Amino acid sequence: MEALKGVKILDFTHVQSGPTCTQLLAWFGADVIKVERPGVGDATRKQLVDVPGADSLYFTMLNHNKRSIELNTKNETGKEILERLIKTCDVMVENFAPGALDRMGFGWERVQELNPRMIMASVKGFGPGPYEDCKVYENVAQCTGGSASTTGFLDGPPTVTGAQIGDSGTGLHLALGIVTALFQREQTGRGQKVLASMQDGVLNLCRVKLRDQQRLERGPLTEYSQHGQGIEFGDATPRAGNDSGGGQPGWILKCKGWETDPNAYVYFITQAAVWGNICDLIGQPDWKDDPAYAKPDARLDKIPQIFDRIEEWTKTKTKFEVMDACNPLDIPCGPILSMKELSQEQSLRETGTIVEVDHPERGPYLTVGCPVKLSDSPAEVKRSPLLGEHTAEILQEVLGYSGDDFDKVVASGAVGEIKTAGSD
Ligand code: COA
């Protein structure tokens, strides 16, 4: 049984943030109906194309388990169909630029009028305030949410991260808001508006950096390696390189082969509880009792030097040998795994985290499956829909169009060319 079975999602999302959210809901069993502009569809279908003529990986990897209806929501018949969809669905999810839904004639008041039980969930770049009307993409959110200013090295520029915390991160936040609103609707019978702003989402993920901002007002951040290097702190949380964000110092260290392999590195954490094991492992047993090294506080002004010494040891081993040596001693560490290594990792295939999916236009490709595993609601990853693949199916089975009514809708041009549905 799928956890969200019976929940109908009107999916007005595009690009990455919104589609991440609705894909998760689809994996949990919701019926996600993706509304796309006839003949055009989600812009990502044709972005970063690697197989000419086929939907891009950008699109396919963010739109699994959904159905696609082509619908021009600015055409009169299209608006009627959209109204019927709003009356039928439980949740409407959108991440249009601010104002687009109002211009289309489907703002919150109208949606509520049509269906008071509707949960209307939006991703926007910013919450209410000076920037609420701005369009936003991933890196803008990383920069305005506190991530870029705290990422990178002290002597370098602000840096964006590979993890799509602005888009996919906000999609995750929105999904939580939606299921929470669905839960509340059980008690109240009413829908509500759910807003996840990308700036808020990134800032939420940068919570520890706001912690450090406030600590900085009381003195230097002694666990930052900058402190050990004798570099003064400014008035804002600095970029911390590869320092750990918590109380257990960590750093990325070179391993055997680093000269030629950009990923021959390991993240090594000098957890206080296993300090003695670390000293033995690297051949520095005297540090266990030396008052300059024995206690965590004593080590704080020497963090970079300590990692230099540990690196002398890690450079003699591959990243996997470091892992093998540290794990039995309970020393937390992690090899830097490349995307190539992750894509080939058998254990991730076995858990369904990396999945091979077949697609009629592009053949087999790899994707990331559902990252949250529910024991009673396992997620089966199904390929993304072709543009308008389910238009007829949705008009007929979900909205009940038939005979002349169906033909009129098709003739109106509101739904594009009808394709055969369910070609899976
Ligand atoms: N039928 C008819 N028109 C449609 C349609 C449909 N099925 N679907 C979309 N449209 C229209 C919209 O109504 C809008 O028209 P309008 O501007 O004339 O009112 C237009 O298509 C474009 O929508 P918009 O959202 O402005 O797209 P964009 O490509 O210009 O901007 C973003 C893209 C991502 C920058 C913008 O949508 C945005 O800032 N979204 C919120 C934040 C966000 O999610 N960002 C991250 C994306 S990963």
Coordinates of C-alpha atoms and ligand atoms in Angstrom, one line a residue:
M1 CA 0.0 0.0 0.0
E2 CA 1.3 3.4 -0.9
A3 CA 1.3 6.0 1.9
L4 CA -0.2 8.8 -0.1
K5 CA -2.6 6.6 -2.2
G6 CA -5.7 8.6 -3.3
V7 CA -4.0 12.0 -2.9
K8 CA -4.2 13.9 -6.2
I9 CA -1.6 16.5 -6.9
L10 CA -2.1 19.2 -9.5
D11 CA 1.5 19.7 -10.4
F12 CA 2.2 23.1 -11.9
T13 CA 5.9 22.9 -11.2
H14 CA 8.9 23.3 -13.5
V15 CA 12.7 23.3 -13.5
Q16 CA 14.0 21.8 -10.3
S17 CA 12.6 23.0 -6.9
G18 CA 8.9 22.2 -7.5
P19 CA 9.5 19.0 -9.4
T20 CA 11.7 17.6 -6.6
C21 CA 8.8 18.1 -4.3
T22 CA 6.1 16.5 -6.4
Q23 CA 8.4 13.6 -7.4
L24 CA 8.8 12.8 -3.7
L25 CA 5.1 12.9 -3.2
A26 CA 4.7 10.6 -6.3
W27 CA 7.2 8.1 -4.8
F28 CA 5.1 8.1 -1.7
G29 CA 2.1 7.1 -3.8
A30 CA 0.3 10.4 -4.7
D31 CA -1.2 10.7 -8.2
V32 CA 0.8 13.6 -9.6
I33 CA -0.7 15.2 -12.7
K34 CA 1.9 17.5 -14.3
V35 CA 0.4 20.4 -16.3
E36 CA 2.6 21.5 -19.2
R37 CA 2.2 24.1 -21.9
P38 CA 1.2 22.4 -25.2
G39 CA 4.1 21.7 -27.5
V40 CA 6.6 23.2 -25.0
G41 CA 6.4 21.6 -21.6
D42 CA 8.7 22.0 -18.7
A43 CA 11.7 24.0 -20.1
T44 CA 14.1 21.4 -18.7
R45 CA 12.9 18.8 -21.2
K46 CA 15.1 20.5 -23.7
Q47 CA 17.9 21.8 -21.5
L48 CA 21.3 20.2 -21.3
V49 CA 20.2 17.7 -24.0
D50 CA 22.6 14.7 -24.3
V51 CA 20.5 12.5 -26.6
P52 CA 19.2 14.6 -29.5
G53 CA 15.4 14.4 -29.7
A54 CA 14.9 12.8 -26.3
D55 CA 13.9 14.4 -23.0
S56 CA 17.0 15.5 -21.1
L57 CA 18.3 13.8 -18.0
Y58 CA 17.5 17.1 -16.2
F59 CA 13.9 16.5 -16.9
T60 CA 13.7 12.7 -16.6
M61 CA 15.6 12.6 -13.3
L62 CA 13.1 15.1 -11.6
N63 CA 9.8 13.9 -13.0
H64 CA 9.5 10.2 -12.3
N65 CA 6.2 8.5 -11.4
K66 CA 4.1 11.5 -12.8
R67 CA 1.5 11.8 -15.5
S68 CA 1.7 14.6 -18.0
I69 CA -1.2 16.6 -19.5
E70 CA -0.7 19.3 -22.1
L71 CA -2.9 22.3 -21.2
N72 CA -2.9 25.9 -22.3
T73 CA -4.2 27.5 -19.1
K74 CA -4.5 30.9 -20.9
N75 CA -7.1 29.6 -23.4
E76 CA -10.8 29.7 -22.3
T77 CA -11.3 25.9 -22.7
G78 CA -8.0 25.4 -20.9
K79 CA -9.1 27.5 -18.0
E80 CA -12.3 25.4 -17.7
I81 CA -10.3 22.2 -17.7
L82 CA -8.0 23.7 -15.1
E83 CA -11.0 24.6 -12.9
R84 CA -12.1 21.0 -13.1
L85 CA -8.7 19.8 -12.1
I86 CA -8.6 22.2 -9.2
K87 CA -12.0 20.9 -8.0
T88 CA -10.8 17.3 -8.3
C89 CA -7.3 17.6 -6.8
D90 CA -6.2 17.8 -3.1
V91 CA -3.0 19.8 -3.6
M92 CA -1.8 22.3 -6.1
V93 CA 2.0 22.8 -6.3
E94 CA 3.6 25.6 -8.2
N95 CA 6.9 27.4 -8.5
F96 CA 6.1 30.1 -11.1
A97 CA 7.7 33.5 -11.0
P98 CA 5.8 35.7 -8.5
G99 CA 2.5 36.9 -9.9
A100 CA 2.2 34.4 -12.7
L101 CA -0.7 32.5 -11.2
D102 CA -2.6 35.7 -10.5
R103 CA -2.1 36.8 -14.1
M104 CA -3.5 33.4 -15.1
G105 CA -6.5 34.1 -13.0
F106 CA -5.8 31.3 -10.4
G107 CA -4.6 33.1 -7.3
W108 CA -5.3 31.8 -3.8
E109 CA -8.7 33.4 -3.5
R110 CA -10.0 31.9 -6.7
V111 CA -8.5 28.5 -5.9
Q112 CA -10.2 28.5 -2.5
E113 CA -13.5 29.5 -4.1
L114 CA -13.3 26.5 -6.4
N115 CA -12.1 24.1 -3.8
P116 CA -11.9 25.1 -0.1
R117 CA -10.1 21.8 0.7
M118 CA -7.3 22.6 -1.7
I119 CA -3.8 22.9 -0.3
M120 CA -1.9 25.4 -2.5
A121 CA 1.8 25.0 -2.1
S122 CA 4.4 27.3 -3.6
V123 CA 8.1 27.7 -3.9
K124 CA 9.2 31.3 -4.3
G125 CA 12.7 32.8 -4.3
F126 CA 11.9 35.0 -1.3
G127 CA 9.2 35.3 1.3
P128 CA 7.3 38.6 1.8
G129 CA 9.6 41.6 1.8
P130 CA 11.8 43.7 -0.5
Y131 CA 12.7 40.9 -2.9
E132 CA 9.3 39.0 -3.1
D133 CA 8.8 39.9 -6.7
C134 CA 12.2 38.5 -7.9
K135 CA 12.8 35.4 -10.0
V136 CA 15.3 33.1 -8.4
Y137 CA 17.5 30.2 -9.5
E138 CA 19.6 27.8 -7.4
N139 CA 22.7 29.8 -7.0
V140 CA 20.9 33.0 -6.3
A141 CA 19.3 31.2 -3.3
Q142 CA 22.6 29.9 -2.2
C143 CA 24.0 33.4 -2.3
T144 CA 21.1 35.1 -0.5
G145 CA 20.5 32.4 2.1
G146 CA 23.9 32.5 3.7
S147 CA 25.5 29.5 2.1
A148 CA 27.9 31.1 -0.4
S149 CA 29.3 33.6 2.1
T150 CA 30.3 30.7 4.4
T151 CA 31.4 28.2 1.8
G152 CA 34.9 28.1 0.3
F153 CA 38.3 29.0 1.6
L154 CA 39.2 32.1 3.7
D155 CA 41.4 33.5 1.0
G156 CA 39.0 32.8 -1.9
P157 CA 35.7 34.2 -3.1
P158 CA 32.3 33.1 -1.9
T159 CA 31.5 29.7 -3.4
V160 CA 28.4 27.8 -4.3
T161 CA 28.0 24.2 -3.5
G162 CA 27.3 21.2 -5.7
A163 CA 24.4 20.1 -3.5
Q164 CA 21.3 21.8 -4.8
I165 CA 20.2 23.1 -1.5
G166 CA 18.2 26.0 -3.0
D167 CA 16.2 24.0 -5.4
S168 CA 16.0 20.4 -4.2
G169 CA 16.4 21.5 -0.6
T170 CA 13.4 23.8 -0.9
G171 CA 11.5 21.1 -2.7
L172 CA 12.0 18.9 0.4
H173 CA 10.9 21.6 2.7
L174 CA 7.8 22.2 0.6
A175 CA 6.9 18.4 0.6
L176 CA 7.0 18.4 4.4
G177 CA 4.7 21.5 4.5
I178 CA 2.3 19.7 2.1
V179 CA 2.0 16.5 4.1
T180 CA 1.6 18.5 7.3
A181 CA -1.2 20.6 5.7
L182 CA -2.9 17.3 4.5
F183 CA -2.7 16.1 8.1
Q184 CA -4.2 19.2 9.4
R185 CA -7.0 19.1 6.8
E186 CA -8.0 15.8 8.4
Q187 CA -9.0 17.8 11.5
T188 CA -10.3 21.0 9.9
G189 CA -11.6 20.0 6.5
R190 CA -9.9 23.1 5.1
G191 CA -7.0 23.6 2.8
Q192 CA -4.3 26.2 3.3
K193 CA -1.5 28.0 1.6
V194 CA 2.0 26.5 2.0
L195 CA 5.0 28.7 1.2
A196 CA 8.6 27.6 1.0
S197 CA 10.9 30.3 0.1
M198 CA 14.3 29.4 -1.3
Q199 CA 16.1 31.9 0.8
D200 CA 14.4 30.6 4.0
G201 CA 15.2 27.0 3.0
V202 CA 18.9 27.7 2.4
L203 CA 19.1 29.7 5.6
N204 CA 17.5 26.9 7.5
L205 CA 20.2 24.6 6.2
C206 CA 22.8 27.1 7.2
R207 CA 21.5 27.3 10.8
V208 CA 24.9 26.5 12.3
K209 CA 26.4 29.5 10.6
L210 CA 23.9 31.8 12.3
R211 CA 24.9 30.1 15.5
D212 CA 28.5 31.0 14.8
Q213 CA 27.6 34.6 13.9
Q214 CA 26.3 35.0 17.4
R215 CA 29.2 33.2 19.0
L216 CA 31.6 35.4 17.1
E217 CA 30.2 38.4 19.0
R218 CA 31.5 36.8 22.2
G219 CA 35.0 35.9 20.9
P220 CA 36.9 33.9 18.3
L221 CA 35.5 30.7 16.9
T222 CA 38.2 28.5 18.4
E223 CA 37.3 25.3 16.6
Y224 CA 37.8 27.0 13.2
S225 CA 41.3 26.2 11.8
Q226 CA 41.6 29.9 11.1
H227 CA 42.1 30.3 14.9
G228 CA 45.0 27.8 14.9
Q229 CA 46.5 29.7 12.0
G230 CA 46.5 32.9 14.0
I231 CA 44.3 34.7 11.5
E232 CA 41.9 37.2 13.1
F233 CA 38.2 36.9 12.7
G234 CA 36.2 39.7 11.1
D235 CA 32.7 40.6 12.0
A236 CA 30.8 38.0 10.0
T237 CA 30.9 34.2 10.1
P238 CA 33.9 33.4 7.8
R239 CA 34.3 30.8 5.1
A240 CA 35.5 27.7 6.9
G241 CA 37.2 25.7 4.2
N242 CA 36.7 22.1 5.1
D243 CA 36.4 22.6 8.8
S244 CA 33.7 20.6 10.5
G245 CA 30.6 22.6 11.3
G246 CA 30.4 21.1 14.8
G247 CA 32.5 20.5 17.9
Q248 CA 34.6 17.7 16.5
P249 CA 37.4 19.1 14.3
G250 CA 37.6 17.6 10.8
W251 CA 39.4 18.3 7.5
I252 CA 39.9 16.8 4.1
L253 CA 43.2 15.1 3.8
K254 CA 45.3 13.8 0.9
C255 CA 45.5 10.1 0.3
K256 CA 47.7 7.9 -1.9
G257 CA 47.4 9.0 -5.5
W258 CA 46.2 12.6 -4.8
E259 CA 48.8 14.0 -7.3
T260 CA 46.8 12.6 -10.2
D261 CA 43.3 11.6 -8.8
P262 CA 41.2 14.7 -7.9
N263 CA 39.2 12.5 -5.5
A264 CA 42.0 10.7 -3.7
Y265 CA 41.1 12.4 -0.4
V266 CA 39.4 11.5 2.9
Y267 CA 37.4 13.5 5.4
F268 CA 38.9 12.8 8.8
I269 CA 37.3 13.7 12.1
T270 CA 39.4 13.9 15.3
Q271 CA 36.5 12.9 17.5
A272 CA 37.6 13.5 21.1
A273 CA 36.3 10.1 22.3
V274 CA 38.8 8.2 20.0
W275 CA 41.8 10.6 20.2
G276 CA 43.9 7.8 21.7
N277 CA 43.1 5.5 18.8
I278 CA 44.0 8.3 16.3
C279 CA 47.4 8.9 18.0
D280 CA 48.2 5.1 17.9
L281 CA 47.1 4.8 14.3
I282 CA 49.2 7.6 12.9
G283 CA 52.3 6.6 15.0
Q284 CA 52.1 9.5 17.4
P285 CA 51.3 7.7 20.8
D286 CA 53.1 10.5 22.8
W287 CA 50.2 12.9 22.0
K288 CA 47.9 10.8 24.2
D289 CA 49.5 12.1 27.4
D290 CA 51.2 15.3 26.2
P291 CA 49.3 18.1 28.0
A292 CA 49.6 20.1 24.7
Y293 CA 47.6 17.5 22.8
A294 CA 45.8 15.2 25.3
K295 CA 42.6 17.3 25.8
P296 CA 40.3 18.8 23.1
D297 CA 40.7 22.4 24.4
A298 CA 44.5 22.1 24.4
R299 CA 44.4 21.1 20.7
L300 CA 42.2 24.0 19.5
D301 CA 45.1 26.3 18.6
K302 CA 46.9 23.5 16.8
I303 CA 44.2 22.1 14.5
P304 CA 45.9 22.7 11.2
Q305 CA 49.2 21.3 12.5
I306 CA 47.5 18.2 13.8
F307 CA 45.8 17.6 10.5
D308 CA 49.2 18.0 8.7
R309 CA 50.5 15.2 10.9
I310 CA 47.5 13.0 10.2
E311 CA 47.9 13.7 6.5
E312 CA 51.5 12.3 6.6
W313 CA 49.8 9.0 7.5
T314 CA 46.8 9.2 5.1
K315 CA 49.1 10.0 2.2
T316 CA 50.6 6.5 2.6
K317 CA 47.2 4.8 2.1
T318 CA 44.3 4.9 -0.4
K319 CA 41.1 6.5 0.8
F320 CA 39.6 3.1 1.1
E321 CA 42.5 1.8 3.1
V322 CA 42.1 4.8 5.5
M323 CA 38.5 3.9 5.9
D324 CA 39.3 0.2 6.5
A325 CA 41.9 1.2 9.2
C326 CA 39.7 3.8 10.9
N327 CA 36.4 2.0 11.1
P328 CA 37.5 -0.8 13.4
L329 CA 38.9 1.9 15.8
D330 CA 35.6 3.9 15.7
I331 CA 37.3 6.9 14.0
P332 CA 34.8 8.7 11.9
C333 CA 36.0 9.3 8.4
G334 CA 34.7 9.3 4.8
P335 CA 36.4 8.8 1.5
I336 CA 35.6 11.5 -1.1
L337 CA 33.5 9.4 -3.5
S338 CA 33.2 10.7 -7.1
M339 CA 30.0 10.6 -9.0
K340 CA 31.5 7.8 -11.1
E341 CA 32.2 5.8 -8.0
L342 CA 28.7 6.4 -6.6
S343 CA 27.1 5.5 -9.9
Q344 CA 28.9 2.1 -9.7
E345 CA 28.4 1.4 -6.0
Q346 CA 26.6 -1.9 -5.7
S347 CA 25.2 -1.3 -2.2
L348 CA 23.4 1.8 -3.5
R349 CA 21.9 -0.2 -6.3
E350 CA 20.7 -2.8 -3.8
T351 CA 18.8 -0.2 -1.6
G352 CA 17.2 1.5 -4.6
T353 CA 19.1 4.7 -4.0
I354 CA 20.7 4.5 -7.4
V355 CA 18.3 3.1 -9.9
E356 CA 18.5 2.2 -13.6
V357 CA 15.4 3.3 -15.5
D358 CA 14.4 2.6 -19.1
H359 CA 13.0 5.3 -21.3
P360 CA 11.4 5.0 -24.7
E361 CA 13.3 7.9 -26.2
R362 CA 16.7 7.7 -24.5
G363 CA 17.1 4.0 -23.4
P364 CA 18.4 3.2 -19.9
Y365 CA 19.8 5.8 -17.6
L366 CA 20.7 6.1 -14.0
T367 CA 18.8 8.2 -11.4
V368 CA 18.7 8.7 -7.7
G369 CA 15.7 6.9 -6.3
C370 CA 13.7 7.9 -3.3
P371 CA 16.1 8.9 -0.5
V372 CA 13.6 8.3 2.2
K373 CA 12.6 4.7 2.8
L374 CA 9.2 3.8 4.2
S375 CA 8.9 0.1 5.3
D376 CA 5.2 0.0 4.4
S377 CA 5.3 2.1 1.3
P378 CA 8.3 1.2 -0.8
A379 CA 8.9 3.5 -3.7
E380 CA 9.1 2.0 -7.2
V381 CA 10.8 4.4 -9.6
K382 CA 8.9 4.7 -12.9
R383 CA 10.1 6.7 -15.9
S384 CA 9.1 10.3 -16.4
P385 CA 6.1 10.9 -18.8
L386 CA 6.6 12.1 -22.3
L387 CA 5.0 15.5 -23.0
G388 CA 1.3 15.1 -23.0
E389 CA 1.5 11.3 -22.7
H390 CA -1.5 11.2 -20.4
T391 CA -3.6 14.1 -21.7
A392 CA -6.4 11.8 -23.0
E393 CA -6.3 9.6 -19.9
I394 CA -6.6 12.5 -17.5
L395 CA -9.4 14.2 -19.5
Q396 CA -11.4 11.0 -19.7
E397 CA -10.6 9.1 -16.5
V398 CA -9.9 11.9 -14.0
L399 CA -12.2 14.6 -15.4
G400 CA -14.9 12.5 -17.1
Y401 CA -14.8 14.1 -20.6
S402 CA -16.3 11.8 -23.3
G403 CA -17.9 11.8 -26.7
D404 CA -18.6 15.3 -28.1
D405 CA -17.2 17.1 -25.0
F406 CA -13.9 15.4 -25.4
D407 CA -13.8 16.1 -29.1
K408 CA -14.6 19.8 -28.5
V409 CA -11.8 20.1 -26.0
V410 CA -9.3 18.6 -28.5
A411 CA -10.6 20.9 -31.3
S412 CA -10.2 24.0 -29.0
G413 CA -6.4 23.7 -29.1
A414 CA -6.3 23.8 -25.3
V415 CA -4.6 20.5 -24.9
G416 CA -2.3 20.0 -27.9
E417 CA -2.1 16.9 -30.0
I418 CA -3.6 13.8 -28.3
K419 CA -1.1 11.0 -27.9
T420 CA -1.6 7.4 -26.9
A421 CA -1.5 7.2 -23.1
G422 CA 0.2 4.7 -20.9
S423 CA 2.9 3.6 -23.4
D424 CA 4.9 2.1 -20.5
Ligands
COA1 N1 -0.3 27.4 -20.1 C1 -0.1 28.7 -20.4 N2 0.8 29.4 -19.8 C2 1.7 28.8 -19.0 C3 1.6 27.5 -18.6 C4 0.5 26.7 -19.3 N3 0.4 25.4 -19.0 N4 2.5 27.2 -17.7 C5 3.2 28.3 -17.5 N5 2.7 29.3 -18.2 C6 3.2 30.7 -18.3 C7 3.0 31.4 -17.0 O1 1.7 31.7 -16.7 C8 4.0 32.6 -17.2 O2 3.3 33.5 -17.9 P1 3.3 35.1 -17.6 O3 4.7 35.5 -17.2 O4 2.9 35.7 -19.0 O5 2.3 35.4 -16.6 C9 5.0 32.0 -18.1 O6 4.5 30.8 -18.5 C10 6.4 31.7 -17.5 O7 6.4 31.4 -16.1 P2 7.6 31.8 -15.2 O8 7.5 31.1 -13.9 O9 7.8 33.2 -15.1 O10 8.9 31.1 -16.0 P3 10.3 31.7 -16.3 O11 11.0 30.7 -17.1 O12 10.2 33.1 -16.8 O13 11.0 31.8 -14.9 C11 11.9 30.9 -12.8 C12 11.6 30.6 -14.3 C13 12.3 29.5 -12.2 C14 13.0 31.9 -12.6 C15 10.6 31.4 -12.1 O14 9.6 30.5 -12.4 C16 10.7 31.5 -10.6 O15 11.4 32.4 -10.1 N6 10.1 30.6 -9.8 C17 10.1 30.7 -8.4 C18 11.3 30.3 -7.7 C19 11.8 28.9 -8.2 O16 11.2 27.9 -8.1 N7 13.1 28.9 -8.7 C20 13.8 27.7 -8.9 C21 13.5 27.0 -10.1 S1 14.4 25.5 -10.1

